[in-house]
Every structure is written in C-alpha cells, then in structure tokens.
Amino acid sequence: MTNLTHAGQYQTVRLIFDTDIESDVDDVGAVAVLHALANRNETEILAMMISSSNPWSASCLDALNTYYGRPDIPIGCVKKNGVKKGSKYTEIIAKEYPHDLKSIDKAPGAVKLYRKILSSQPDNSVTIVTVGYLTNLKNLLISEPDEFSSFGGSALVQKKVRVLVCMGGVYPKGREWNFYQDAVASKAVVRSWPTPIIYCGHEIGVAIKTGSGLRDMPRNNPVRRSYELYNNLSDRESWDQTAVLYAVRGLNGQLKDVWDVVTTGSNHVNPDGSNIWQELPDNQHAFLVRKMKPDRVARIIEDLMIKPSHSNSK
C-alpha cells in the first residue's frame, strides 16, 4: 500500500464526511468530534453526505452544523435506493434546534455534490471518511461526466481523492452493519475504489465507550440531547468517532501510539455483506489494529465530543 503517513506534517485535512445518521447515535458523536477538530484548524469540512433515506436525517445534520457555527456546510443526500431505518433522535433534533434545510427533498443529490466539491479541489487533496452505508460512493464511482467535470466518477475520484477512511467491516473477517445493509454497494466500492482505503473495523470502536460524559454539557447542546434520546446519556460504542479521528490525525503520524496499521493484503466483501482480509492481492487497502487501551482512547474522543463550539461556548 502507498505510504500515506507523513509524520510531523500537520496540514489541515480537506474532508468530506459521509454518514447514515439515523439508527445509531455514534454518528452524532462523530459530527461533534469533527467540529471540534475543525475548531482547531485540523480539518476543513468541505461537505457532508447522507447515505440513508431517513426523512429527518438531513435536517438533523444541518441543525448540528448550525449549532456548531457552520450552518453553510453543504449537505448532499442519497436520492434513490437508500437504506431507510428508524431513529430515536433525528426528528426531535430537527424540530427542537434551528436550521434552514427543512427536508431531505431540499438537499442536492449526494453524487452531484460530490462531483461539484471534488472538481473544485486540488488534485490528490481530499480525504473522504464514510461512517455509514457505501451507497453514495458506489453511485459516485459510476457517475458520468457533467457540468462540473469531464471525468467519469472513478477517474474523478482517482484524480482528486487522497484516501478513503471507511468505518465498515470486521478484521480479519466478520459481518458488520454498514457493509451488509447495502452489500451490493459495499462489494462494489471495496473492489473498485481507485485510491487507498483505510478500514476502521467494528472491533476498533466496539470497546471504546463514550457518551456518559455528555451529562456535564449544557442541556441545550444537541449532541447531549441526541444521546439523551438514544440511551439516556449512557455510554455507547464509538465506531464512527474512531474513523473521523483517524481521518484527521492518523495520516500525519499523530496516532501511532493509538493504533497500528496492517498495510499488506486486501479486503474482500461477499454477497451477504460479510468481509474477509486476504493476503493476496496486496493492493491499496489497510486496516487499523488496537494498540492503546480502549479507555484511554475513549477519553481522547469524549474530550473532543464535549468541546464547546465557537458560537456556543458561553
């Protein structure tokens, strides 16, 4: 696999965040982490994409971004054949907190927004982190040239994307939610994505518990409110937060004491959405391996989750 680590070069990461933000609450935790990192100028959030068809997901995500002082982050949504699950929090967050994206129908299609954003960025500069279904990414790969770029989807990705960080799968093998909910998309992306992919598997986030510390946050914080609605502010696994943290800090060597990285071999997804790591072919795939004790990683993540935004820090 191409060596993407450049220790000591802490450049701001240009990032697109792709989330399902519906059935579980770690997506909300990941949004909080992402804004905290953006507040530190560690990342520039170019856009956010939604891979689920929950009718309240887009408004919920826009409400979170508005609370954190970034109401104009563009949000794109899957427009057909998206996975749709129930949610304990998206509708309530959308109704209780201000935002201007009133429905999923008002949001642009994820593929169109991906193409618009990618075409405007320098070559080999964008990190995509996906913490949901791979539906949008599959559709992006097969997209045709348009008003934004003369490149087809795969060629545009190869030209503009530096790396894909994917919360999906189990390593070395298993069957995980994000992959099997849209197994066709997962198989297609894992097989055909033209840039390096780093996988944060189920086994990474499952032991990292965060959420109970949000009890100390202001009651009007929508992240606190989301966890309250989901599990009464109990701890929850931190799958999505780990992917965001690695996407921003991992590639410059800051997390070498947190996770090891297996860089030989490749991922393979079966028709049922299960996956297995294979020694051959040895291509552009890698996966994280636990190194630091989970409770220590949890403190790092939860500290970022509870950081106040620059517009609501009083």
PDB file of N, CA and C in Angstrom, residues 210-307:
ATOM      1  N   THR A 210     -18.157   5.892  24.908  1.00  0.00           N
ATOM      2  CA  THR A 210     -18.279   7.324  25.187  1.00  0.00           C
ATOM      3  C   THR A 210     -19.753   7.703  25.269  1.00  0.00           C
ATOM      4  N   GLY A 211     -20.016   8.827  25.890  1.00  0.00           N
ATOM      5  CA  GLY A 211     -21.388   9.335  25.951  1.00  0.00           C
ATOM      6  C   GLY A 211     -21.824   9.789  27.316  1.00  0.00           C
ATOM      7  N   SER A 212     -21.451   9.049  28.364  1.00  0.00           N
ATOM      8  CA  SER A 212     -21.909   9.420  29.708  1.00  0.00           C
ATOM      9  C   SER A 212     -21.327  10.754  30.152  1.00  0.00           C
ATOM     10  N   GLY A 213     -20.150  11.102  29.630  1.00  0.00           N
ATOM     11  CA  GLY A 213     -19.550  12.386  29.980  1.00  0.00           C
ATOM     12  C   GLY A 213     -20.325  13.580  29.463  1.00  0.00           C
ATOM     13  N   LEU A 214     -21.252  13.342  28.527  1.00  0.00           N
ATOM     14  CA  LEU A 214     -22.062  14.433  27.996  1.00  0.00           C
ATOM     15  C   LEU A 214     -23.046  14.970  29.022  1.00  0.00           C
ATOM     16  N   ARG A 215     -23.230  14.260  30.124  1.00  0.00           N
ATOM     17  CA  ARG A 215     -24.113  14.752  31.190  1.00  0.00           C
ATOM     18  C   ARG A 215     -23.660  16.107  31.709  1.00  0.00           C
ATOM     19  N   ASP A 216     -22.370  16.395  31.598  1.00  0.00           N
ATOM     20  CA  ASP A 216     -21.831  17.660  32.101  1.00  0.00           C
ATOM     21  C   ASP A 216     -21.958  18.800  31.098  1.00  0.00           C
ATOM     22  N   MET A 217     -22.470  18.512  29.917  1.00  0.00           N
ATOM     23  CA  MET A 217     -22.628  19.550  28.904  1.00  0.00           C
ATOM     24  C   MET A 217     -23.897  20.352  29.163  1.00  0.00           C
ATOM     25  N   PRO A 218     -23.999  21.551  28.595  1.00  0.00           N
ATOM     26  CA  PRO A 218     -25.245  22.322  28.706  1.00  0.00           C
ATOM     27  C   PRO A 218     -26.425  21.525  28.160  1.00  0.00           C
ATOM     28  N   ARG A 219     -27.566  21.658  28.798  1.00  0.00           N
ATOM     29  CA  ARG A 219     -28.734  20.886  28.390  1.00  0.00           C
ATOM     30  C   ARG A 219     -29.218  21.237  26.984  1.00  0.00           C
ATOM     31  N   ASN A 220     -28.847  22.420  26.509  1.00  0.00           N
ATOM     32  CA  ASN A 220     -29.298  22.820  25.175  1.00  0.00           C
ATOM     33  C   ASN A 220     -28.376  22.336  24.064  1.00  0.00           C
ATOM     34  N   ASN A 221     -27.370  21.555  24.395  1.00  0.00           N
ATOM     35  CA  ASN A 221     -26.461  21.034  23.381  1.00  0.00           C
ATOM     36  C   ASN A 221     -27.135  19.883  22.629  1.00  0.00           C
ATOM     37  N   PRO A 222     -27.200  19.928  21.294  1.00  0.00           N
ATOM     38  CA  PRO A 222     -27.911  18.888  20.553  1.00  0.00           C
ATOM     39  C   PRO A 222     -27.222  17.525  20.570  1.00  0.00           C
ATOM     40  N   VAL A 223     -25.914  17.495  20.812  1.00  0.00           N
ATOM     41  CA  VAL A 223     -25.232  16.205  20.942  1.00  0.00           C
ATOM     42  C   VAL A 223     -25.661  15.541  22.244  1.00  0.00           C
ATOM     43  N   ARG A 224     -25.643  16.308  23.323  1.00  0.00           N
ATOM     44  CA  ARG A 224     -26.141  15.796  24.601  1.00  0.00           C
ATOM     45  C   ARG A 224     -27.583  15.322  24.456  1.00  0.00           C
ATOM     46  N   ARG A 225     -28.399  16.123  23.791  1.00  0.00           N
ATOM     47  CA  ARG A 225     -29.815  15.788  23.611  1.00  0.00           C
ATOM     48  C   ARG A 225     -29.973  14.507  22.798  1.00  0.00           C
ATOM     49  N   SER A 226     -29.161  14.316  21.779  1.00  0.00           N
ATOM     50  CA  SER A 226     -29.243  13.106  20.956  1.00  0.00           C
ATOM     51  C   SER A 226     -28.936  11.859  21.770  1.00  0.00           C
ATOM     52  N   TYR A 227     -27.890  11.922  22.584  1.00  0.00           N
ATOM     53  CA  TYR A 227     -27.552  10.777  23.435  1.00  0.00           C
ATOM     54  C   TYR A 227     -28.608  10.568  24.515  1.00  0.00           C
ATOM     55  N   GLU A 228     -29.193  11.634  24.989  1.00  0.00           N
ATOM     56  CA  GLU A 228     -30.277  11.508  25.962  1.00  0.00           C
ATOM     57  C   GLU A 228     -31.458  10.767  25.343  1.00  0.00           C
ATOM     58  N   LEU A 229     -31.804  11.116  24.128  1.00  0.00           N
ATOM     59  CA  LEU A 229     -32.912  10.463  23.435  1.00  0.00           C
ATOM     60  C   LEU A 229     -32.580   9.017  23.080  1.00  0.00           C
ATOM     61  N   TYR A 230     -31.321   8.767  22.762  1.00  0.00           N
ATOM     62  CA  TYR A 230     -30.942   7.429  22.306  1.00  0.00           C
ATOM     63  C   TYR A 230     -30.834   6.439  23.456  1.00  0.00           C
ATOM     64  N   ASN A 231     -30.123   6.803  24.515  1.00  0.00           N
ATOM     65  CA  ASN A 231     -29.894   5.826  25.593  1.00  0.00           C
ATOM     66  C   ASN A 231     -29.791   6.476  26.969  1.00  0.00           C
ATOM     67  N   ASN A 232     -30.447   7.641  27.129  1.00  0.00           N
ATOM     68  CA  ASN A 232     -30.477   8.323  28.429  1.00  0.00           C
ATOM     69  C   ASN A 232     -29.078   8.653  28.928  1.00  0.00           C
ATOM     70  N   LEU A 233     -28.224   9.093  27.995  1.00  0.00           N
ATOM     71  CA  LEU A 233     -26.874   9.553  28.312  1.00  0.00           C
ATOM     72  C   LEU A 233     -25.999   8.462  28.934  1.00  0.00           C
ATOM     73  N   SER A 234     -26.206   7.243  28.470  1.00  0.00           N
ATOM     74  CA  SER A 234     -25.309   6.153  28.848  1.00  0.00           C
ATOM     75  C   SER A 234     -24.170   6.081  27.836  1.00  0.00           C
ATOM     76  N   ASP A 235     -23.143   5.318  28.173  1.00  0.00           N
ATOM     77  CA  ASP A 235     -22.049   5.135  27.230  1.00  0.00           C
ATOM     78  C   ASP A 235     -22.507   4.319  26.030  1.00  0.00           C
ATOM     79  N   ARG A 236     -21.906   4.596  24.901  1.00  0.00           N
ATOM     80  CA  ARG A 236     -22.203   3.895  23.659  1.00  0.00           C
ATOM     81  C   ARG A 236     -20.893   3.649  22.921  1.00  0.00           C
ATOM     82  N   GLU A 237     -20.849   2.594  22.132  1.00  0.00           N
ATOM     83  CA  GLU A 237     -19.658   2.302  21.343  1.00  0.00           C
ATOM     84  C   GLU A 237     -19.339   3.470  20.406  1.00  0.00           C
ATOM     85  N   SER A 238     -18.058   3.624  20.089  1.00  0.00           N
ATOM     86  CA  SER A 238     -17.587   4.811  19.357  1.00  0.00           C
ATOM     87  C   SER A 238     -17.029   4.448  17.986  1.00  0.00           C
ATOM     88  N   TRP A 239     -17.793   3.698  17.223  1.00  0.00           N
ATOM     89  CA  TRP A 239     -17.315   3.265  15.909  1.00  0.00           C
ATOM     90  C   TRP A 239     -17.001   4.454  14.996  1.00  0.00           C
ATOM     91  N   ASP A 240     -17.966   5.339  14.854  1.00  0.00           N
ATOM     92  CA  ASP A 240     -17.819   6.416  13.865  1.00  0.00           C
ATOM     93  C   ASP A 240     -16.792   7.462  14.284  1.00  0.00           C
ATOM     94  N   GLN A 241     -16.711   7.712  15.577  1.00  0.00           N
ATOM     95  CA  GLN A 241     -15.728   8.695  16.056  1.00  0.00           C
ATOM     96  C   GLN A 241     -14.302   8.253  15.748  1.00  0.00           C
ATOM     97  N   THR A 242     -14.041   6.944  15.836  1.00  0.00           N
ATOM     98  CA  THR A 242     -12.675   6.473  15.575  1.00  0.00           C
ATOM     99  C   THR A 242     -12.268   6.749  14.132  1.00  0.00           C
ATOM    100  N   ALA A 243     -13.207   6.576  13.214  1.00  0.00           N
ATOM    101  CA  ALA A 243     -12.896   6.818  11.805  1.00  0.00           C
ATOM    102  C   ALA A 243     -12.598   8.289  11.549  1.00  0.00           C
ATOM    103  N   VAL A 244     -13.401   9.177  12.142  1.00  0.00           N
ATOM    104  CA  VAL A 244     -13.171  10.615  11.979  1.00  0.00           C
ATOM    105  C   VAL A 244     -11.827  11.008  12.578  1.00  0.00           C
ATOM    106  N   LEU A 245     -11.545  10.509  13.770  1.00  0.00           N
ATOM    107  CA  LEU A 245     -10.285  10.847  14.426  1.00  0.00           C
ATOM    108  C   LEU A 245      -9.098  10.397  13.582  1.00  0.00           C
ATOM    109  N   TYR A 246      -9.175   9.180  13.041  1.00  0.00           N
ATOM    110  CA  TYR A 246      -8.056   8.699  12.230  1.00  0.00           C
ATOM    111  C   TYR A 246      -7.947   9.477  10.923  1.00  0.00           C
ATOM    112  N   ALA A 247      -9.068   9.805  10.324  1.00  0.00           N
ATOM    113  CA  ALA A 247      -9.039  10.532   9.056  1.00  0.00           C
ATOM    114  C   ALA A 247      -8.336  11.876   9.189  1.00  0.00           C
ATOM    115  N   VAL A 248      -8.474  12.516  10.352  1.00  0.00           N
ATOM    116  CA  VAL A 248      -7.884  13.838  10.546  1.00  0.00           C
ATOM    117  C   VAL A 248      -6.471  13.752  11.115  1.00  0.00           C
ATOM    118  N   ARG A 249      -6.255  12.875  12.079  1.00  0.00           N
ATOM    119  CA  ARG A 249      -4.966  12.850  12.773  1.00  0.00           C
ATOM    120  C   ARG A 249      -4.073  11.658  12.436  1.00  0.00           C
ATOM    121  N   GLY A 250      -4.652  10.618  11.884  1.00  0.00           N
ATOM    122  CA  GLY A 250      -3.886   9.389  11.724  1.00  0.00           C
ATOM    123  C   GLY A 250      -2.851   9.415  10.634  1.00  0.00           C
ATOM    124  N   LEU A 251      -3.139  10.112   9.552  1.00  0.00           N
ATOM    125  CA  LEU A 251      -2.251  10.050   8.396  1.00  0.00           C
ATOM    126  C   LEU A 251      -1.010  10.905   8.541  1.00  0.00           C
ATOM    127  N   ASN A 252      -0.961  11.747   9.574  1.00  0.00           N
ATOM    128  CA  ASN A 252       0.260  12.529   9.805  1.00  0.00           C
ATOM    129  C   ASN A 252       1.075  11.981  10.970  1.00  0.00           C
ATOM    130  N   GLY A 253       0.720  10.791  11.432  1.00  0.00           N
ATOM    131  CA  GLY A 253       1.524  10.125  12.445  1.00  0.00           C
ATOM    132  C   GLY A 253       1.170  10.452  13.878  1.00  0.00           C
ATOM    133  N   GLN A 254       0.128  11.268  14.107  1.00  0.00           N
ATOM    134  CA  GLN A 254      -0.205  11.652  15.474  1.00  0.00           C
ATOM    135  C   GLN A 254      -0.771  10.497  16.295  1.00  0.00           C
ATOM    136  N   LEU A 255      -1.288   9.461  15.641  1.00  0.00           N
ATOM    137  CA  LEU A 255      -1.969   8.387  16.359  1.00  0.00           C
ATOM    138  C   LEU A 255      -1.189   7.078  16.333  1.00  0.00           C
ATOM    139  N   LYS A 256       0.110   7.152  16.128  1.00  0.00           N
ATOM    140  CA  LYS A 256       0.907   5.920  16.042  1.00  0.00           C
ATOM    141  C   LYS A 256       0.931   5.156  17.356  1.00  0.00           C
ATOM    142  N   ASP A 257       0.648   5.829  18.477  1.00  0.00           N
ATOM    143  CA  ASP A 257       0.573   5.148  19.764  1.00  0.00           C
ATOM    144  C   ASP A 257      -0.832   4.648  20.075  1.00  0.00           C
ATOM    145  N   VAL A 258      -1.790   4.990  19.222  1.00  0.00           N
ATOM    146  CA  VAL A 258      -3.185   4.608  19.445  1.00  0.00           C
ATOM    147  C   VAL A 258      -3.534   3.345  18.671  1.00  0.00           C
ATOM    148  N   TRP A 259      -3.182   3.315  17.387  1.00  0.00           N
ATOM    149  CA  TRP A 259      -3.480   2.164  16.540  1.00  0.00           C
ATOM    150  C   TRP A 259      -2.284   1.802  15.678  1.00  0.00           C
ATOM    151  N   ASP A 260      -2.091   0.497  15.480  1.00  0.00           N
ATOM    152  CA  ASP A 260      -1.204   0.013  14.437  1.00  0.00           C
ATOM    153  C   ASP A 260      -2.005  -0.105  13.143  1.00  0.00           C
ATOM    154  N   VAL A 261      -1.307  -0.228  12.036  1.00  0.00           N
ATOM    155  CA  VAL A 261      -1.956  -0.322  10.732  1.00  0.00           C
ATOM    156  C   VAL A 261      -1.381  -1.502   9.964  1.00  0.00           C
ATOM    157  N   VAL A 262      -2.241  -2.417   9.533  1.00  0.00           N
ATOM    158  CA  VAL A 262      -1.842  -3.521   8.661  1.00  0.00           C
ATOM    159  C   VAL A 262      -1.967  -3.041   7.223  1.00  0.00           C
ATOM    160  N   THR A 263      -0.873  -3.047   6.499  1.00  0.00           N
ATOM    161  CA  THR A 263      -0.853  -2.459   5.155  1.00  0.00           C
ATOM    162  C   THR A 263      -0.632  -3.479   4.047  1.00  0.00           C
ATOM    163  N   THR A 264      -0.529  -4.753   4.391  1.00  0.00           N
ATOM    164  CA  THR A 264      -0.357  -5.781   3.367  1.00  0.00           C
ATOM    165  C   THR A 264      -1.644  -6.576   3.225  1.00  0.00           C
ATOM    166  N   GLY A 265      -2.006  -6.899   1.990  1.00  0.00           N
ATOM    167  CA  GLY A 265      -3.217  -7.644   1.737  1.00  0.00           C
ATOM    168  C   GLY A 265      -4.321  -6.757   1.206  1.00  0.00           C
ATOM    169  N   SER A 266      -5.547  -7.303   1.211  1.00  0.00           N
ATOM    170  CA  SER A 266      -6.685  -6.555   0.691  1.00  0.00           C
ATOM    171  C   SER A 266      -7.978  -7.085   1.285  1.00  0.00           C
ATOM    172  N   ASN A 267      -8.988  -6.249   1.262  1.00  0.00           N
ATOM    173  CA  ASN A 267     -10.303  -6.594   1.778  1.00  0.00           C
ATOM    174  C   ASN A 267     -11.152  -7.206   0.666  1.00  0.00           C
ATOM    175  N   HIS A 268     -12.017  -8.137   1.046  1.00  0.00           N
ATOM    176  CA  HIS A 268     -12.943  -8.753   0.095  1.00  0.00           C
ATOM    177  C   HIS A 268     -14.313  -8.826   0.752  1.00  0.00           C
ATOM    178  N   VAL A 269     -15.350  -8.368   0.037  1.00  0.00           N
ATOM    179  CA  VAL A 269     -16.716  -8.392   0.546  1.00  0.00           C
ATOM    180  C   VAL A 269     -17.514  -9.443  -0.210  1.00  0.00           C
ATOM    181  N   ASN A 270     -18.210 -10.287   0.535  1.00  0.00           N
ATOM    182  CA  ASN A 270     -19.038 -11.339  -0.035  1.00  0.00           C
ATOM    183  C   ASN A 270     -20.439 -10.812  -0.344  1.00  0.00           C
ATOM    184  N   PRO A 271     -21.227 -11.554  -1.122  1.00  0.00           N
ATOM    185  CA  PRO A 271     -22.570 -11.087  -1.484  1.00  0.00           C
ATOM    186  C   PRO A 271     -23.483 -10.806  -0.290  1.00  0.00           C
ATOM    187  N   ASP A 272     -23.244 -11.459   0.851  1.00  0.00           N
ATOM    188  CA  ASP A 272     -24.083 -11.210   2.026  1.00  0.00           C
ATOM    189  C   ASP A 272     -23.583 -10.040   2.865  1.00  0.00           C
ATOM    190  N   GLY A 273     -22.555  -9.352   2.403  1.00  0.00           N
ATOM    191  CA  GLY A 273     -22.030  -8.208   3.130  1.00  0.00           C
ATOM    192  C   GLY A 273     -20.957  -8.544   4.137  1.00  0.00           C
ATOM    193  N   SER A 274     -20.674  -9.821   4.340  1.00  0.00           N
ATOM    194  CA  SER A 274     -19.550 -10.186   5.203  1.00  0.00           C
ATOM    195  C   SER A 274     -18.249  -9.888   4.471  1.00  0.00           C
ATOM    196  N   ASN A 275     -17.172  -9.800   5.231  1.00  0.00           N
ATOM    197  CA  ASN A 275     -15.886  -9.485   4.602  1.00  0.00           C
ATOM    198  C   ASN A 275     -14.782 -10.353   5.180  1.00  0.00           C
ATOM    199  N   ILE A 276     -13.712 -10.480   4.427  1.00  0.00           N
ATOM    200  CA  ILE A 276     -12.545 -11.226   4.875  1.00  0.00           C
ATOM    201  C   ILE A 276     -11.295 -10.557   4.319  1.00  0.00           C
ATOM    202  N   TRP A 277     -10.265 -10.491   5.154  1.00  0.00           N
ATOM    203  CA  TRP A 277      -8.984  -9.926   4.728  1.00  0.00           C
ATOM    204  C   TRP A 277      -8.152 -11.018   4.081  1.00  0.00           C
ATOM    205  N   GLN A 278      -7.630 -10.740   2.897  1.00  0.00           N
ATOM    206  CA  GLN A 278      -6.856 -11.710   2.142  1.00  0.00           C
ATOM    207  C   GLN A 278      -5.418 -11.230   1.966  1.00  0.00           C
ATOM    208  N   GLU A 279      -4.478 -12.161   2.024  1.00  0.00           N
ATOM    209  CA  GLU A 279      -3.071 -11.796   1.831  1.00  0.00           C
ATOM    210  C   GLU A 279      -2.796 -11.335   0.411  1.00  0.00           C
ATOM    211  N   LEU A 280      -3.508 -11.902  -0.544  1.00  0.00           N
ATOM    212  CA  LEU A 280      -3.351 -11.529  -1.950  1.00  0.00           C
ATOM    213  C   LEU A 280      -4.712 -11.212  -2.543  1.00  0.00           C
ATOM    214  N   PRO A 281      -4.820 -10.248  -3.438  1.00  0.00           N
ATOM    215  CA  PRO A 281      -3.727  -9.380  -3.881  1.00  0.00           C
ATOM    216  C   PRO A 281      -3.354  -8.341  -2.825  1.00  0.00           C
ATOM    217  N   ASP A 282      -2.134  -7.888  -2.872  1.00  0.00           N
ATOM    218  CA  ASP A 282      -1.660  -6.829  -1.975  1.00  0.00           C
ATOM    219  C   ASP A 282      -1.857  -5.498  -2.699  1.00  0.00           C
ATOM    220  N   ASN A 283      -2.917  -4.781  -2.316  1.00  0.00           N
ATOM    221  CA  ASN A 283      -3.216  -3.553  -3.056  1.00  0.00           C
ATOM    222  C   ASN A 283      -3.244  -2.349  -2.120  1.00  0.00           C
ATOM    223  N   GLN A 284      -4.133  -1.418  -2.340  1.00  0.00           N
ATOM    224  CA  GLN A 284      -4.123  -0.152  -1.612  1.00  0.00           C
ATOM    225  C   GLN A 284      -5.018  -0.181  -0.376  1.00  0.00           C
ATOM    226  N   HIS A 285      -5.184  -1.326   0.257  1.00  0.00           N
ATOM    227  CA  HIS A 285      -6.037  -1.439   1.434  1.00  0.00           C
ATOM    228  C   HIS A 285      -5.197  -1.560   2.706  1.00  0.00           C
ATOM    229  N   ALA A 286      -5.772  -1.092   3.821  1.00  0.00           N
ATOM    230  CA  ALA A 286      -5.137  -1.226   5.136  1.00  0.00           C
ATOM    231  C   ALA A 286      -6.233  -1.237   6.185  1.00  0.00           C
ATOM    232  N   PHE A 287      -5.940  -1.787   7.371  1.00  0.00           N
ATOM    233  CA  PHE A 287      -6.912  -1.705   8.466  1.00  0.00           C
ATOM    234  C   PHE A 287      -6.202  -1.439   9.783  1.00  0.00           C
ATOM    235  N   LEU A 288      -6.947  -0.816  10.698  1.00  0.00           N
ATOM    236  CA  LEU A 288      -6.402  -0.452  11.998  1.00  0.00           C
ATOM    237  C   LEU A 288      -6.430  -1.636  12.947  1.00  0.00           C
ATOM    238  N   VAL A 289      -5.453  -1.666  13.847  1.00  0.00           N
ATOM    239  CA  VAL A 289      -5.353  -2.690  14.885  1.00  0.00           C
ATOM    240  C   VAL A 289      -5.187  -1.987  16.224  1.00  0.00           C
ATOM    241  N   ARG A 290      -5.931  -2.444  17.210  1.00  0.00           N
ATOM    242  CA  ARG A 290      -5.901  -1.827  18.536  1.00  0.00           C
ATOM    243  C   ARG A 290      -4.499  -1.858  19.142  1.00  0.00           C
ATOM    244  N   LYS A 291      -4.094  -0.743  19.737  1.00  0.00           N
ATOM    245  CA  LYS A 291      -2.795  -0.627  20.386  1.00  0.00           C
ATOM    246  C   LYS A 291      -2.953  -0.010  21.773  1.00  0.00           C
ATOM    247  N   MET A 292      -3.479   1.200  21.844  1.00  0.00           N
ATOM    248  CA  MET A 292      -3.725   1.860  23.124  1.00  0.00           C
ATOM    249  C   MET A 292      -4.958   1.258  23.795  1.00  0.00           C
ATOM    250  N   LYS A 293      -4.974   1.231  25.123  1.00  0.00           N
ATOM    251  CA  LYS A 293      -6.121   0.708  25.849  1.00  0.00           C
ATOM    252  C   LYS A 293      -7.378   1.506  25.499  1.00  0.00           C
ATOM    253  N   PRO A 294      -8.505   0.811  25.302  1.00  0.00           N
ATOM    254  CA  PRO A 294      -9.724   1.489  24.853  1.00  0.00           C
ATOM    255  C   PRO A 294     -10.184   2.627  25.753  1.00  0.00           C
ATOM    256  N   ASP A 295     -10.006   2.496  27.072  1.00  0.00           N
ATOM    257  CA  ASP A 295     -10.480   3.565  27.953  1.00  0.00           C
ATOM    258  C   ASP A 295      -9.684   4.850  27.748  1.00  0.00           C
ATOM    259  N   ARG A 296      -8.428   4.727  27.389  1.00  0.00           N
ATOM    260  CA  ARG A 296      -7.621   5.922  27.109  1.00  0.00           C
ATOM    261  C   ARG A 296      -8.060   6.578  25.801  1.00  0.00           C
ATOM    262  N   VAL A 297      -8.359   5.763  24.798  1.00  0.00           N
ATOM    263  CA  VAL A 297      -8.856   6.319  23.538  1.00  0.00           C
ATOM    264  C   VAL A 297     -10.210   6.984  23.763  1.00  0.00           C
ATOM    265  N   ALA A 298     -11.035   6.365  24.608  1.00  0.00           N
ATOM    266  CA  ALA A 298     -12.349   6.939  24.912  1.00  0.00           C
ATOM    267  C   ALA A 298     -12.222   8.334  25.499  1.00  0.00           C
ATOM    268  N   ARG A 299     -11.239   8.542  26.344  1.00  0.00           N
ATOM    269  CA  ARG A 299     -11.053   9.873  26.942  1.00  0.00           C
ATOM    270  C   ARG A 299     -10.669  10.900  25.885  1.00  0.00           C
ATOM    271  N   ILE A 300      -9.839  10.493  24.931  1.00  0.00           N
ATOM    272  CA  ILE A 300      -9.464  11.398  23.842  1.00  0.00           C
ATOM    273  C   ILE A 300     -10.699  11.800  23.042  1.00  0.00           C
ATOM    274  N   ILE A 301     -11.504  10.801  22.699  1.00  0.00           N
ATOM    275  CA  ILE A 301     -12.685  11.058  21.869  1.00  0.00           C
ATOM    276  C   ILE A 301     -13.728  11.861  22.622  1.00  0.00           C
ATOM    277  N   GLU A 302     -14.014  11.469  23.857  1.00  0.00           N
ATOM    278  CA  GLU A 302     -15.060  12.174  24.591  1.00  0.00           C
ATOM    279  C   GLU A 302     -14.658  13.609  24.906  1.00  0.00           C
ATOM    280  N   ASP A 303     -13.377  13.841  25.111  1.00  0.00           N
ATOM    281  CA  ASP A 303     -12.915  15.208  25.323  1.00  0.00           C
ATOM    282  C   ASP A 303     -13.227  16.068  24.104  1.00  0.00           C
ATOM    283  N   LEU A 304     -13.055  15.517  22.912  1.00  0.00           N
ATOM    284  CA  LEU A 304     -13.401  16.253  21.700  1.00  0.00           C
ATOM    285  C   LEU A 304     -14.912  16.417  21.568  1.00  0.00           C
ATOM    286  N   MET A 305     -15.674  15.418  21.965  1.00  0.00           N
ATOM    287  CA  MET A 305     -17.131  15.494  21.864  1.00  0.00           C
ATOM    288  C   MET A 305     -17.726  16.588  22.735  1.00  0.00           C
ATOM    289  N   ILE A 306     -17.088  16.887  23.863  1.00  0.00           N
ATOM    290  CA  ILE A 306     -17.675  17.861  24.786  1.00  0.00           C
ATOM    291  C   ILE A 306     -17.085  19.252  24.629  1.00  0.00           C
ATOM    292  N   LYS A 307     -16.154  19.435  23.683  1.00  0.00           N
ATOM    293  CA  LYS A 307     -15.601  20.764  23.466  1.00  0.00           C
ATOM    294  C   LYS A 307     -16.708  21.698  22.981  1.00  0.00           C
TER     295      LYS A 307
END
